[in-house]
PDB file of C-alpha atoms in Angstrom:
ATOM      1  CA  MET A 300       1.875 -12.022  -5.203  1.00 75.00           C
ATOM      2  CA  SER A 301      -1.110 -10.549  -3.354  1.00 77.00           C
ATOM      3  CA  VAL A 302      -1.892 -13.720  -1.357  1.00 84.00           C
ATOM      4  CA  PRO A 303       1.709 -14.236  -0.142  1.00 88.00           C
ATOM      5  CA  PHE A 304       1.833 -10.581   0.875  1.00 87.00           C
ATOM      6  CA  PHE A 305      -1.442 -10.871   2.831  1.00 86.00           C
ATOM      7  CA  LEU A 306      -0.162 -13.980   4.607  1.00 89.00           C
ATOM      8  CA  ILE A 307       3.223 -12.495   5.514  1.00 90.00           C
ATOM      9  CA  CYS A 308       1.574  -9.299   6.752  1.00 87.00           C
ATOM     10  CA  SER A 309      -0.959 -11.209   8.886  1.00 87.00           C
ATOM     11  CA  ALA A 310       1.724 -13.394  10.461  1.00 90.00           C
ATOM     12  CA  PHE A 311       3.975 -10.414  11.148  1.00 89.00           C
ATOM     13  CA  PHE A 312       1.348  -8.696  13.298  1.00 86.00           C
ATOM     14  CA  LEU A 313       0.264 -12.002  14.847  1.00 88.00           C
ATOM     15  CA  TYR A 314       3.706 -12.971  16.121  1.00 90.00           C
ATOM     16  CA  SER A 315       4.598 -12.665  19.791  1.00 86.00           C
ATOM     17  CA  THR A 316       7.217 -14.313  21.986  1.00 83.00           C
ATOM     18  CA  SER A 317       4.571 -14.593  24.700  1.00 87.00           C
ATOM     19  CA  LEU A 318       2.734 -17.902  24.304  1.00 86.00           C
ATOM     20  CA  GLU A 319      -0.426 -16.560  25.933  1.00 89.00           C
ATOM     21  CA  ALA A 320      -0.482 -13.462  23.721  1.00 90.00           C
ATOM     22  CA  PHE A 321       0.123 -15.564  20.610  1.00 90.00           C
ATOM     23  CA  LYS A 322      -2.643 -18.007  21.563  1.00 89.00           C
ATOM     24  CA  SER A 323      -5.063 -15.164  22.226  1.00 90.00           C
ATOM     25  CA  ASN A 324      -4.236 -13.256  19.027  1.00 89.00           C
ATOM     26  CA  SER A 325      -4.346 -16.365  16.835  1.00 91.00           C
ATOM     27  CA  LEU A 326      -7.698 -17.419  18.277  1.00 91.00           C
ATOM     28  CA  LYS A 327      -9.175 -13.972  17.531  1.00 89.00           C
ATOM     29  CA  LEU A 328      -7.829 -14.176  13.983  1.00 88.00           C
ATOM     30  CA  VAL A 329      -9.313 -17.648  13.458  1.00 91.00           C
ATOM     31  CA  LYS A 330     -12.707 -16.511  14.764  1.00 89.00           C
ATOM     32  CA  LYS A 331     -12.686 -13.490  12.453  1.00 86.00           C
ATOM     33  CA  ALA A 332     -11.703 -15.591   9.420  1.00 87.00           C
ATOM     34  CA  THR A 333     -14.302 -18.260  10.235  1.00 88.00           C
ATOM     35  CA  SER A 334     -17.041 -15.662  10.564  1.00 86.00           C
ATOM     36  CA  LEU A 335     -15.999 -14.068   7.271  1.00 84.00           C
ATOM     37  CA  LEU A 336     -15.904 -17.468   5.555  1.00 86.00           C
ATOM     38  CA  PHE A 337     -19.466 -18.198   6.685  1.00 86.00           C
ATOM     39  CA  THR A 338     -20.943 -14.823   5.669  1.00 85.00           C
ATOM     40  CA  SER A 339     -19.060 -14.619   2.354  1.00 84.00           C
ATOM     41  CA  THR A 340     -20.204 -18.143   1.427  1.00 86.00           C
ATOM     42  CA  LEU A 341     -23.811 -17.045   1.900  1.00 86.00           C
ATOM     43  CA  ILE A 342     -23.248 -13.888  -0.152  1.00 83.00           C
ATOM     44  CA  TYR A 343     -21.593 -15.793  -3.001  1.00 83.00           C
ATOM     45  CA  PHE A 344     -24.349 -18.402  -2.865  1.00 85.00           C
ATOM     46  CA  CYS A 345     -26.872 -15.614  -3.515  1.00 83.00           C
ATOM     47  CA  ILE A 346     -24.702 -14.196  -6.315  1.00 78.00           C
ATOM     48  CA  ASP A 347     -24.414 -17.640  -7.876  1.00 77.00           C
ATOM     49  CA  LEU A 348     -28.171 -18.119  -7.702  1.00 80.00           C
ATOM     50  CA  ILE A 349     -28.859 -14.722  -9.288  1.00 77.00           C
ATOM     51  CA  ILE A 350     -26.320 -15.024 -12.125  1.00 72.00           C
ATOM     52  CA  TRP A 351     -26.606 -18.674 -13.177  1.00 69.00           C
ATOM     53  CA  ARG A 352     -29.895 -19.859 -11.621  1.00 73.00           C
ATOM     54  CA  ASN A 353     -28.849 -23.446 -12.122  1.00 73.00           C
ATOM     55  CA  TRP A 354     -29.897 -25.737  -9.277  1.00 78.00           C
ATOM     56  CA  ASP A 355     -27.905 -28.671 -10.642  1.00 79.00           C
ATOM     57  CA  ARG A 356     -24.709 -26.654 -10.292  1.00 75.00           C
ATOM     58  CA  ILE A 357     -25.711 -25.468  -6.837  1.00 78.00           C
ATOM     59  CA  ILE A 358     -26.379 -29.030  -5.650  1.00 81.00           C
ATOM     60  CA  GLN A 359     -23.064 -30.099  -7.166  1.00 77.00           C
ATOM     61  CA  GLN A 360     -21.312 -27.331  -5.227  1.00 78.00           C
ATOM     62  CA  LEU A 361     -23.066 -28.282  -2.003  1.00 81.00           C
ATOM     63  CA  THR A 362     -21.694 -31.825  -2.265  1.00 82.00           C
ATOM     64  CA  LEU A 363     -18.195 -30.333  -1.900  1.00 78.00           C
ATOM     65  CA  PHE A 364     -18.858 -29.883   1.818  1.00 79.00           C
ATOM     66  CA  SER A 365     -18.575 -33.650   2.282  1.00 80.00           C
ATOM     67  CA  SER A 366     -15.522 -34.131   0.047  1.00 81.00           C
ATOM     68  CA  LEU A 367     -11.785 -34.410   0.585  1.00 80.00           C
ATOM     69  CA  ASP A 368     -11.358 -31.406  -1.698  1.00 81.00           C
ATOM     70  CA  PHE A 369     -13.139 -29.258   0.890  1.00 81.00           C
ATOM     71  CA  TRP A 370     -11.715 -30.674   4.115  1.00 85.00           C
ATOM     72  CA  PHE A 371      -8.103 -31.149   3.017  1.00 85.00           C
ATOM     73  CA  PHE A 372      -7.503 -29.052  -0.100  1.00 82.00           C
ATOM     74  CA  ASN A 373      -9.746 -26.158   0.988  1.00 81.00           C
ATOM     75  CA  SER A 374     -11.950 -25.982  -2.127  1.00 81.00           C
ATOM     76  CA  VAL A 375     -14.801 -23.870  -0.779  1.00 83.00           C
ATOM     77  CA  PRO A 376     -18.154 -24.043  -2.645  1.00 82.00           C
ATOM     78  CA  PHE A 377     -19.414 -20.922  -4.444  1.00 81.00           C
ATOM     79  CA  ILE A 378     -16.359 -18.748  -3.584  1.00 81.00           C
ATOM     80  CA  PRO A 379     -13.583 -18.921  -6.204  1.00 77.00           C
ATOM     81  CA  VAL A 380     -11.117 -17.410  -3.704  1.00 80.00           C
ATOM     82  CA  GLY A 381     -12.618 -19.023  -0.601  1.00 82.00           C
ATOM     83  CA  TRP A 382      -9.713 -21.455  -0.351  1.00 85.00           C
ATOM     84  CA  TYR A 383      -7.630 -18.614   1.083  1.00 85.00           C
ATOM     85  CA  LEU A 384      -9.768 -18.226   4.205  1.00 87.00           C
ATOM     86  CA  MET A 385      -9.967 -21.933   4.924  1.00 89.00           C
ATOM     87  CA  ALA A 386      -6.255 -22.483   4.266  1.00 90.00           C
ATOM     88  CA  PHE A 387      -5.520 -19.483   6.496  1.00 92.00           C
ATOM     89  CA  ILE A 388      -7.613 -20.943   9.321  1.00 92.00           C
ATOM     90  CA  TYR A 389      -5.981 -24.372   9.004  1.00 92.00           C
ATOM     91  CA  SER A 390      -2.458 -22.945   8.949  1.00 93.00           C
ATOM     92  CA  ILE A 391      -2.993 -20.644  11.929  1.00 94.00           C
ATOM     93  CA  LEU A 392      -4.426 -23.521  13.975  1.00 94.00           C
ATOM     94  CA  ILE A 393      -1.495 -25.787  13.055  1.00 94.00           C
ATOM     95  CA  ILE A 394       1.061 -23.105  13.932  1.00 94.00           C
ATOM     96  CA  ARG A 395      -0.827 -22.317  17.160  1.00 93.00           C
ATOM     97  CA  PHE A 396      -0.628 -25.972  18.203  1.00 93.00           C
ATOM     98  CA  LEU A 397       3.048 -26.436  17.292  1.00 93.00           C
ATOM     99  CA  TYR A 398       4.048 -23.124  18.878  1.00 92.00           C
ATOM    100  CA  LYS A 399       3.226 -24.585  22.311  1.00 89.00           C
ATOM    101  CA  PHE A 400       5.867 -27.291  22.024  1.00 91.00           C
ATOM    102  CA  ILE A 401       8.531 -26.133  19.558  1.00 92.00           C
ATOM    103  CA  PRO A 402      10.713 -23.049  20.123  1.00 90.00           C
ATOM    104  CA  PHE A 403      10.489 -20.334  17.494  1.00 89.00           C
ATOM    105  CA  PRO A 404      12.589 -19.838  15.462  1.00 88.00           C
ATOM    106  CA  SER A 405      14.269 -23.238  15.217  1.00 90.00           C
ATOM    107  CA  PHE A 406      15.341 -25.770  12.596  1.00 93.00           C
ATOM    108  CA  PHE A 407      11.892 -27.381  12.614  1.00 95.00           C
ATOM    109  CA  TRP A 408      10.173 -24.207  11.418  1.00 95.00           C
ATOM    110  CA  TYR A 409      12.711 -23.644   8.631  1.00 94.00           C
ATOM    111  CA  LEU A 410      12.409 -27.278   7.515  1.00 95.00           C
ATOM    112  CA  THR A 411       8.605 -27.299   7.372  1.00 95.00           C
ATOM    113  CA  MET A 412       8.675 -23.933   5.575  1.00 95.00           C
ATOM    114  CA  VAL A 413      10.969 -25.350   2.870  1.00 95.00           C
ATOM    115  CA  ILE A 414       8.775 -28.463   2.531  1.00 94.00           C
ATOM    116  CA  GLY A 415       5.716 -26.237   2.057  1.00 93.00           C
ATOM    117  CA  PHE A 416       7.469 -24.234  -0.651  1.00 93.00           C
ATOM    118  CA  CYS A 417       8.584 -27.429  -2.415  1.00 93.00           C
ATOM    119  CA  TRP A 418       4.951 -28.530  -2.537  1.00 92.00           C
ATOM    120  CA  TRP A 419       4.003 -25.105  -3.927  1.00 91.00           C
ATOM    121  CA  PHE A 420       6.562 -25.336  -6.731  1.00 89.00           C
ATOM    122  CA  ILE A 421       5.995 -29.010  -7.627  1.00 89.00           C
ATOM    123  CA  THR A 422       2.200 -28.665  -7.800  1.00 88.00           C
ATOM    124  CA  GLY A 423       2.369 -25.238  -9.442  1.00 85.00           C
ATOM    125  CA  THR A 424       4.510 -23.434 -11.977  1.00 87.00           C
ATOM    126  CA  TYR A 425       7.248 -26.098 -12.115  1.00 86.00           C
ATOM    127  CA  GLN A 426       4.910 -29.088 -12.348  1.00 87.00           C
ATOM    128  CA  SER A 427       5.651 -29.644 -16.051  1.00 83.00           C
ATOM    129  CA  PHE A 428       9.121 -30.858 -15.052  1.00 83.00           C
ATOM    130  CA  PHE A 429       7.600 -33.546 -12.814  1.00 83.00           C
ATOM    131  CA  PHE A 430       4.251 -34.525 -14.342  1.00 81.00           C
ATOM    132  CA  ASP A 431       2.963 -35.110 -17.854  1.00 80.00           C
ATOM    133  CA  ILE A 432      -0.622 -34.269 -16.960  1.00 79.00           C
ATOM    134  CA  PRO A 433      -1.467 -30.793 -15.541  1.00 79.00           C
ATOM    135  CA  MET A 434      -2.374 -30.906 -11.858  1.00 79.00           C
ATOM    136  CA  PRO A 435      -5.619 -29.314 -10.661  1.00 78.00           C
ATOM    137  CA  LEU A 436      -5.175 -25.824  -9.204  1.00 75.00           C
ATOM    138  CA  LYS A 437      -6.679 -26.973  -5.889  1.00 78.00           C
ATOM    139  CA  TYR A 438      -3.399 -28.743  -5.030  1.00 80.00           C
ATOM    140  CA  ASN A 439      -1.555 -25.448  -5.433  1.00 78.00           C
ATOM    141  CA  THR A 440      -4.006 -23.394  -3.379  1.00 78.00           C
ATOM    142  CA  CYS A 441      -4.389 -25.069  -0.001  1.00 85.00           C
ATOM    143  CA  TRP A 442      -3.093 -24.855   3.572  1.00 89.00           C
ATOM    144  CA  ILE A 443       0.212 -26.544   2.645  1.00 89.00           C
ATOM    145  CA  VAL A 444       0.994 -23.477   0.497  1.00 89.00           C
ATOM    146  CA  CYS A 445      -0.371 -21.001   3.024  1.00 91.00           C
ATOM    147  CA  TYR A 446       1.721 -22.325   5.930  1.00 94.00           C
ATOM    148  CA  PRO A 447       5.253 -21.364   4.738  1.00 94.00           C
ATOM    149  CA  PHE A 448       4.315 -17.751   4.016  1.00 94.00           C
ATOM    150  CA  LEU A 449       2.951 -17.397   7.533  1.00 94.00           C
ATOM    151  CA  ILE A 450       6.237 -18.725   8.871  1.00 95.00           C
ATOM    152  CA  ILE A 451       8.130 -16.113   6.809  1.00 95.00           C
ATOM    153  CA  GLY A 452       5.955 -13.376   8.307  1.00 92.00           C
ATOM    154  CA  MET A 453       6.704 -14.619  11.823  1.00 93.00           C
ATOM    155  CA  LEU A 454      10.432 -14.824  11.076  1.00 92.00           C
ATOM    156  CA  ILE A 455      10.473 -11.235   9.792  1.00 91.00           C
ATOM    157  CA  ALA A 456       8.594 -10.137  12.926  1.00 89.00           C
ATOM    158  CA  HIS A 457      11.105 -11.933  15.125  1.00 88.00           C
ATOM    159  CA  PHE A 458      14.146 -10.335  13.501  1.00 85.00           C
ATOM    160  CA  PHE A 459      12.471  -6.950  13.179  1.00 81.00           C
ATOM    161  CA  LYS A 460      11.297  -6.743  16.798  1.00 77.00           C
ATOM    162  CA  TYR A 461      14.012  -8.574  18.683  1.00 69.00           C
ATOM    163  CA  GLU A 462      17.052  -8.300  16.446  1.00 64.00           C
ATOM    164  CA  LYS A 463      18.075  -5.957  13.661  1.00 68.00           C
ATOM    165  CA  ILE A 464      17.288  -6.056   9.973  1.00 69.00           C
ATOM    166  CA  PRO A 465      20.704  -6.302   8.225  1.00 70.00           C
ATOM    167  CA  SER A 466      22.032  -2.845   7.347  1.00 71.00           C
ATOM    168  CA  ILE A 467      22.759  -4.045   3.820  1.00 75.00           C
ATOM    169  CA  LEU A 468      19.010  -4.006   3.162  1.00 80.00           C
ATOM    170  CA  SER A 469      18.871  -0.295   2.431  1.00 84.00           C
ATOM    171  CA  ASN A 470      16.040   1.293   0.470  1.00 85.00           C
ATOM    172  CA  LYS A 471      18.089   1.225  -2.732  1.00 88.00           C
ATOM    173  CA  VAL A 472      18.989  -2.450  -2.321  1.00 89.00           C
ATOM    174  CA  LEU A 473      15.376  -3.399  -1.601  1.00 90.00           C
ATOM    175  CA  ILE A 474      14.097  -1.443  -4.625  1.00 90.00           C
ATOM    176  CA  LEU A 475      16.706  -3.123  -6.827  1.00 92.00           C
ATOM    177  CA  CYS A 476      15.631  -6.500  -5.401  1.00 91.00           C
ATOM    178  CA  ILE A 477      11.990  -5.732  -6.225  1.00 91.00           C
ATOM    179  CA  ILE A 478      12.902  -4.806  -9.810  1.00 92.00           C
ATOM    180  CA  PHE A 479      15.187  -7.830 -10.216  1.00 93.00           C
ATOM    181  CA  PHE A 480      12.803 -10.422  -8.786  1.00 92.00           C
ATOM    182  CA  SER A 481       9.846  -8.941 -10.695  1.00 90.00           C
ATOM    183  CA  SER A 482      11.829  -9.315 -13.905  1.00 91.00           C
ATOM    184  CA  SER A 483      12.920 -12.808 -12.836  1.00 91.00           C
ATOM    185  CA  SER A 484       9.313 -13.903 -12.380  1.00 88.00           C
ATOM    186  CA  ILE A 485       8.388 -12.690 -15.868  1.00 87.00           C
ATOM    187  CA  ALA A 486      11.474 -14.348 -17.350  1.00 89.00           C
ATOM    188  CA  ALA A 487      10.768 -17.604 -15.486  1.00 87.00           C
ATOM    189  CA  HIS A 488       7.278 -17.716 -16.974  1.00 84.00           C
ATOM    190  CA  PHE A 489       8.535 -17.580 -20.573  1.00 87.00           C
ATOM    191  CA  ILE A 490      11.523 -19.858 -19.920  1.00 87.00           C
ATOM    192  CA  ILE A 491       9.333 -22.593 -18.401  1.00 86.00           C
ATOM    193  CA  LYS A 492       6.806 -22.205 -21.210  1.00 83.00           C
ATOM    194  CA  ASN A 493       9.504 -22.498 -23.901  1.00 86.00           C
ATOM    195  CA  ILE A 494      11.260 -25.463 -22.261  1.00 84.00           C
ATOM    196  CA  THR A 495       8.147 -27.508 -21.530  1.00 80.00           C
ATOM    197  CA  GLY A 496       6.104 -26.373 -24.510  1.00 77.00           C
ATOM    198  CA  SER A 497       2.978 -26.222 -22.364  1.00 75.00           C
ATOM    199  CA  PRO A 498       1.051 -23.491 -20.520  1.00 75.00           C
ATOM    200  CA  VAL A 499       2.419 -22.483 -17.119  1.00 78.00           C
ATOM    201  CA  ASN A 500       0.014 -23.457 -14.346  1.00 79.00           C
ATOM    202  CA  GLY A 501       0.436 -22.271 -10.796  1.00 77.00           C
ATOM    203  CA  THR A 502       0.400 -19.254  -8.532  1.00 77.00           C
ATOM    204  CA  GLY A 503       4.033 -18.221  -8.131  1.00 84.00           C
ATOM    205  CA  TYR A 504       7.737 -18.705  -8.851  1.00 89.00           C
ATOM    206  CA  ILE A 505      10.814 -19.075  -6.673  1.00 90.00           C
ATOM    207  CA  SER A 506      11.524 -15.382  -7.240  1.00 91.00           C
ATOM    208  CA  THR A 507       8.019 -14.528  -5.977  1.00 91.00           C
ATOM    209  CA  ILE A 508       9.104 -15.349  -2.421  1.00 92.00           C
ATOM    210  CA  PHE A 509      12.046 -12.950  -2.523  1.00 93.00           C
ATOM    211  CA  LEU A 510       9.986 -10.290  -4.305  1.00 92.00           C
ATOM    212  CA  VAL A 511       7.290 -10.292  -1.630  1.00 92.00           C
ATOM    213  CA  VAL A 512       9.805 -10.322   1.223  1.00 92.00           C
ATOM    214  CA  ALA A 513      11.728  -7.387  -0.284  1.00 92.00           C
ATOM    215  CA  LEU A 514       8.524  -5.403  -0.813  1.00 89.00           C
ATOM    216  CA  PHE A 515       7.276  -6.134   2.703  1.00 89.00           C
ATOM    217  CA  ILE A 516      10.556  -5.141   4.384  1.00 89.00           C
ATOM    218  CA  LEU A 517      10.692  -1.943   2.328  1.00 87.00           C
ATOM    219  CA  LEU A 518       7.188  -0.983   3.466  1.00 84.00           C
ATOM    220  CA  LEU A 519       8.043  -2.024   7.008  1.00 82.00           C
ATOM    221  CA  LYS A 520      10.941   0.431   7.083  1.00 79.00           C
ATOM    222  CA  HIS A 521       8.476   3.196   6.234  1.00 74.00           C
ATOM    223  CA  ILE A 522       5.661   2.015   8.480  1.00 67.00           C
ATOM    224  CA  ASN A 523       4.923   5.546   9.716  1.00 64.00           C
ATOM    225  CA  ASN A 524       4.235   6.769   6.176  1.00 59.00           C
ATOM    226  CA  GLY A 525       0.992   6.230   4.333  1.00 56.00           C
ATOM    227  CA  LYS A 526      -1.170   5.876   7.444  1.00 60.00           C
ATOM    228  CA  ARG A 527      -4.409   6.248   5.491  1.00 60.00           C
ATOM    229  CA  LEU A 528      -3.418   3.439   3.168  1.00 59.00           C
ATOM    230  CA  ALA A 529      -2.335   1.371   6.176  1.00 62.00           C
ATOM    231  CA  TYR A 530      -5.756   1.929   7.770  1.00 62.00           C
ATOM    232  CA  LEU A 531      -7.436   0.711   4.594  1.00 61.00           C
ATOM    233  CA  GLY A 532      -5.213  -2.356   4.504  1.00 62.00           C
ATOM    234  CA  LYS A 533      -5.707  -3.161   8.173  1.00 63.00           C
ATOM    235  CA  ASN A 534      -9.479  -2.904   8.139  1.00 65.00           C
ATOM    236  CA  TYR A 535     -10.471  -3.918   4.624  1.00 66.00           C
ATOM    237  CA  SER A 536      -7.669  -5.905   2.941  1.00 69.00           C
ATOM    238  CA  MET A 537      -9.205  -9.319   3.621  1.00 73.00           C
ATOM    239  CA  TYR A 538     -12.621  -8.107   2.473  1.00 73.00           C
ATOM    240  CA  ILE A 539     -11.080  -6.644  -0.680  1.00 72.00           C
ATOM    241  CA  TYR A 540      -9.504  -9.975  -1.516  1.00 74.00           C
ATOM    242  CA  ILE A 541     -12.598 -12.071  -0.776  1.00 77.00           C
ATOM    243  CA  TYR A 542     -15.070  -9.821  -2.617  1.00 74.00           C
ATOM    244  CA  HIS A 543     -12.970  -8.663  -5.572  1.00 72.00           C
ATOM    245  CA  VAL A 544     -14.360 -11.536  -7.656  1.00 74.00           C
ATOM    246  CA  ALA A 545     -17.912 -10.386  -6.861  1.00 74.00           C
ATOM    247  CA  ALA A 546     -16.863  -6.906  -8.001  1.00 70.00           C
ATOM    248  CA  ASN A 547     -15.586  -8.443 -11.230  1.00 70.00           C
ATOM    249  CA  TYR A 548     -18.972 -10.112 -11.759  1.00 70.00           C
ATOM    250  CA  LEU A 549     -20.649  -6.738 -11.331  1.00 68.00           C
ATOM    251  CA  LEU A 550     -18.287  -5.039 -13.775  1.00 65.00           C
ATOM    252  CA  CYS A 551     -18.800  -7.825 -16.293  1.00 64.00           C
ATOM    253  CA  ALA A 552     -22.523  -7.220 -16.176  1.00 61.00           C
ATOM    254  CA  LEU A 553     -22.219  -3.416 -16.321  1.00 62.00           C
ATOM    255  CA  PHE A 554     -19.457  -2.915 -18.885  1.00 57.00           C
ATOM    256  CA  GLY A 555     -19.469  -6.126 -20.844  1.00 54.00           C
ATOM    257  CA  VAL A 556     -17.270  -9.164 -20.989  1.00 52.00           C
ATOM    258  CA  GLN A 557     -17.584 -12.837 -21.781  1.00 49.00           C
ATOM    259  CA  PHE A 558     -16.224 -14.999 -18.987  1.00 48.00           C
ATOM    260  CA  THR A 559     -16.387 -18.653 -18.015  1.00 46.00           C
ATOM    261  CA  PHE A 560     -15.047 -18.459 -14.460  1.00 46.00           C
ATOM    262  CA  PRO A 561     -15.889 -20.236 -12.214  1.00 47.00           C
ATOM    263  CA  TYR A 562     -18.535 -22.638 -13.563  1.00 44.00           C
ATOM    264  CA  ASN A 563     -18.067 -22.473 -17.342  1.00 43.00           C
ATOM    265  CA  GLY A 564     -21.214 -20.338 -17.497  1.00 45.00           C
ATOM    266  CA  PHE A 565     -21.162 -17.535 -20.057  1.00 43.00           C
ATOM    267  CA  ILE A 566     -22.164 -13.898 -19.907  1.00 43.00           C
ATOM    268  CA  ASN A 567     -21.933 -12.625 -23.483  1.00 42.00           C
ATOM    269  CA  LEU A 568     -21.543  -8.868 -23.665  1.00 40.00           C
ATOM    270  CA  PRO A 569     -19.960  -6.615 -26.297  1.00 38.00           C
ATOM    271  CA  PHE A 570     -16.580  -5.552 -24.923  1.00 39.00           C
ATOM    272  CA  ASP A 571     -14.004  -6.087 -22.229  1.00 42.00           C
ATOM    273  CA  TYR A 572     -14.610  -3.992 -19.088  1.00 41.00           C
ATOM    274  CA  THR A 573     -10.874  -3.840 -18.336  1.00 44.00           C
ATOM    275  CA  ILE A 574     -10.532  -1.259 -21.103  1.00 38.00           C
ATOM    276  CA  ILE A 575     -12.730   1.068 -19.035  1.00 41.00           C
ATOM    277  CA  ILE A 576     -11.782   0.528 -15.410  1.00 46.00           C
ATOM    278  CA  ASN A 577      -9.585  -1.572 -13.177  1.00 48.00           C
ATOM    279  CA  PRO A 578     -11.719  -4.056 -11.205  1.00 50.00           C
ATOM    280  CA  LEU A 579      -9.359  -3.990  -8.229  1.00 52.00           C
ATOM    281  CA  ILE A 580     -10.035  -0.286  -7.675  1.00 55.00           C
ATOM    282  CA  ILE A 581     -13.775  -0.951  -7.667  1.00 55.00           C
ATOM    283  CA  SER A 582     -13.141  -3.901  -5.344  1.00 55.00           C
ATOM    284  CA  ILE A 583     -11.905  -1.520  -2.656  1.00 56.00           C
ATOM    285  CA  PHE A 584     -15.283   0.185  -2.569  1.00 58.00           C
ATOM    286  CA  ALA A 585     -17.193  -3.064  -3.095  1.00 56.00           C
ATOM    287  CA  ALA A 586     -15.467  -4.548  -0.049  1.00 58.00           C
ATOM    288  CA  ILE A 587     -16.587  -1.786   2.313  1.00 61.00           C
ATOM    289  CA  ILE A 588     -20.286  -2.757   2.107  1.00 62.00           C
ATOM    290  CA  PRO A 589     -19.761  -6.471   2.963  1.00 61.00           C
ATOM    291  CA  ALA A 590     -17.325  -5.411   5.683  1.00 62.00           C
ATOM    292  CA  TYR A 591     -19.985  -3.342   7.405  1.00 65.00           C
ATOM    293  CA  ILE A 592     -22.592  -6.090   6.919  1.00 65.00           C
ATOM    294  CA  HIS A 593     -20.202  -8.538   8.538  1.00 63.00           C
ATOM    295  CA  LYS A 594     -19.586  -6.182  11.484  1.00 67.00           C
ATOM    296  CA  ILE A 595     -23.326  -5.679  12.024  1.00 71.00           C
ATOM    297  CA  ILE A 596     -23.977  -9.435  11.992  1.00 68.00           C
ATOM    298  CA  SER A 597     -21.091 -10.020  14.421  1.00 65.00           C
ATOM    299  CA  ARG A 598     -22.435  -7.399  16.830  1.00 71.00           C
ATOM    300  CA  LEU A 599     -25.911  -8.918  16.709  1.00 70.00           C
ATOM    301  CA  ILE A 600     -24.503 -12.364  17.485  1.00 64.00           C
ATOM    302  CA  LEU A 601     -22.456 -10.969  20.399  1.00 65.00           C
ATOM    303  CA  ARG A 602     -25.525  -9.206  21.811  1.00 68.00           C
ATOM    304  CA  LYS A 603     -27.538 -12.423  21.718  1.00 62.00           C
ATOM    305  CA  ASN A 604     -24.724 -14.332  23.417  1.00 61.00           C
ATOM    306  CA  ASN A 605     -24.416 -11.681  26.147  1.00 62.00           C
ATOM    307  CA  LYS A 606     -28.126 -11.955  26.871  1.00 59.00           C
TER     308      LYS A 606
END
């Protein structure tokens, strides 16, 4: 749910009916994401070296840079969640190119959005109905999945800024939708598991789309509330997502947990850290340090270029 929400939110603030403004904003966003991808890869490379100290694994990861998995399916070496940044960059560039020639919104955008969601379902949580062998997660976490959520964000922006959100979507209705679609997602998980008799693999359900949209519109209607939280989301949300895994590594080492993600390497410690503290809360603070490091590096690069 977090990734779809990030994508919808990013696209909402990116959208503009002015082609020049959209091109300018999208280019800035791509530059920021590319810079973050580069710096976070270096940071995770160092973390990988410190934790596992296995050069064979490192060399194996480096070979990904020349593979189809990296260039098409966005499997980024060293960063378990790095696919998000690369998929985000790809999708923004594709939308930026198409936006020049195809009016928005139009049938084309709705069609490609539906195709993207079909790919998400078939390669993800509903794959057991189509394939006997589980599909690798990389097929379910790539730009094809990222694209439709960005389109949803742009559609919401269009109707919010230039038309009216239907009056039927009151606070009560939206809250009921959130409760209903949350329950539907949980129910779908157990129904699919019972029908197929196999573990559910994937990153979302059909109801996830409606859940995220309902939550986003509800927050949008109260955009003037929670300004401090909005500031945190605006400035640090992407860093929180990218570095929350690093924060988990730290918590594993401090409080104790055995984990195999991402390289089947073990850290054997006495008890599960989740009993003590929620890693996502720590991630908020862990993200602030890399965010400032990234800003400092960006400023240094800009100074050199200006000279």
